[in-house]
Each structure stands twice: as C-alpha cells, then as structure tokens.
Amino acid sequence: MKARVTIMPKAGVLDPQGKAIGHALGSLGFAGVGEVRAGKVIELELNEADPAKAQAVAEDMARRLLANTVIESFKVELT
Amino acid sequence: MKSAIIVFPGTNRERDMAIALERASGRKPAMVFHLQDTLPAGTDLVVLPGGFSHGDYLRCGAMAAQSPIMRAIREFAASGGLLLGVCNGFQILTEAGLLPGALLRNATLRFLSMDCHMRVERADTPFTRHWQKGAVFRAPMAHGDGNYFCDDETLARLNGEGLVAFRYATPEGAITAEANRNGARDNIAGILSPTLRICGLMPHPEDLVDPLMGGEDGLPLFTSLFDQFTAA
C-alpha cells in the first residue's frame, strides 16, 4: 500500500519560498495570482495491507519526523 | 569542565568550537560521533556545533534529532547537564523538542554570512554570567535558516519568563527591524530552557574568541560556562 504525505506550512507561518515563487510568476507575466504557498510531498511504500493501519502508521511517521508540527500541517492519503 | 562536542555527518564547525572550549577551559573537549549511544563519563557540557548535518535533508536538524546519541543527550539534559546548540545545533535542539519553536528560512531567502550584534537579555545564567545584562557583543553569523519562529503563546512565555538569552540589536543595543536580518520573531537570536541549562543560538560566538580572529567578543559565553566549575 502506498501513502502520500502532503506537508504544508501552517497558516500564519511565513512562507518566503511561496512568496518568491509568487513574485517569479508575476515577472513571467502571469496575472491574477494570489497567495502562493510551497510545501512538500513524500510518497511512502508501506508493507501493510490494512488501510486503517496504513493510515495510522503514516500519520505517526508524519507527526514524529516527516512534518514539524510547530510550523507545518500534514495530510495523509492512501493511493 | 569536561565537555563533549557532538559530530554528525555534515557538521563542519566542530573544530572552531573545540578551539573556543579549550581556550576557555584549558581542556580539549571530547569529540563524540552521532552513532555512539553514550556520552563520555563525567561530561559536564555537551555542545551541538554548526554545520549542515545530514545535508539539511527534510528540514535543518530533523535527521540529526533522531540520531542514536540524542537519547543520551536527552537523559543528560533531564539530569541537569549543560547543553549548548549553535546554528545547526540550535536547529537540532528545536527539532528534538529540547527547545521550543523552529528555525525557518531567512525572510529574505538569502544565506546570511556576516557579522551581527546581539544584546544579552539576562546575565544570571550559566551561559551569560560573564556579560552584563544589556551588554552588546559581535559575532559572525552564517545561515540560511535562522528565522526564529514560535506561536504567540510560546512567544509570550519566552518573553514573560525571561527565556530569551540574546536578541539581534544594533551595535548601540537598539532592537530594530534593520538589525534583525533573518526576520526572527521579536529579534530572537538565542533562547534558554526554563531550567536555564539548555541554550540555543544562531550566530557563532566560537568564531570570535581570539585576537587572531579579530576579537574576543564571543569568549564570555565560554568563560561563563567554565567559571561555574572552577567556582564549585
């Protein structure tokens, strides 16, 4: 079973990378771009057939290592 | 003082730190590789130096915070040992949850390599006793992710309980936005644990401890740490 963990800066946490991407899009001539936020995606191959267990273990991994919950939120999707 | 410097793959400031510790204490620190799971017996001070541990993969300090030696460091800290983290070492301490908050990418997105000035916010700690409260000192900084962040509640606690050790300041000691080059909340350059036994800061006092380096502004941090062992 595969899990995809999406990690994003929390609302209210400065995201200078997203801001820089937004500026670059503006200078490329893309108009009408509002706030840009940049995060990361981590794909995990899990040796686990039970979706509930896979979800739980991926969330545990996200909380303990993949995301820093002081500054980031995460979402786990099984694929 | 028996001190130990922890070396992770990608650590690159351990020799500078060793020079500073030896200059202040007269004793060479032990170098401890991150795969070891114990500290040398009788260690009084553990230092996590600067660098780019594990290539800054995932987040600065995230991998190092899970290293085998960190379990021994947690126990050492819990039993009242002195723990100092500089630059990447500060990032590791926050990733390990030993200090609150996190270090974000610099607000300018630029790697900052220059001297900065810091104001000493309290002088009654093991790390700062050789300064006067309000003293300003110079130190080099060299980081891409030194923008201290914490939530409002943590910030209120740090300020309320006097756990901010150092703030970025002008050479005259004014806390201004211009002096805060990385965008840290409330100009925070370094913080303390509630026990005052753990300190993390982004700039590098260890790189200004000898006239040959251009000054000794950073030396009081290390002589402060040493002093309590000679006094005891």
Coordinates of C-alpha atoms in Angstrom, one line a residue, chain B residues 23 51 54 60 71 74 81 83 109 125-126 171 189 199-200 207 211 213-214:
Chain B
R23 CA 40.7 28.4 25.2
G51 CA 27.2 22.8 10.0
H54 CA 22.7 15.1 7.1
C60 CA 17.6 21.5 9.0
R71 CA 18.8 9.6 23.6
R74 CA 18.0 13.9 26.4
G81 CA 23.6 18.7 32.3
L83 CA 23.6 21.8 26.7
L109 CA 15.6 33.9 1.3
T125 CA 22.5 32.2 33.6
P126 CA 25.3 29.6 33.2
P171 CA 25.9 48.0 17.9
A189 CA 18.8 35.2 18.3
C199 CA 20.8 27.3 25.4
G200 CA 20.5 27.6 21.6
D207 CA 34.4 32.2 15.9
P211 CA 42.5 38.5 18.8
M213 CA 40.2 36.0 14.8
G214 CA 39.6 39.8 15.0

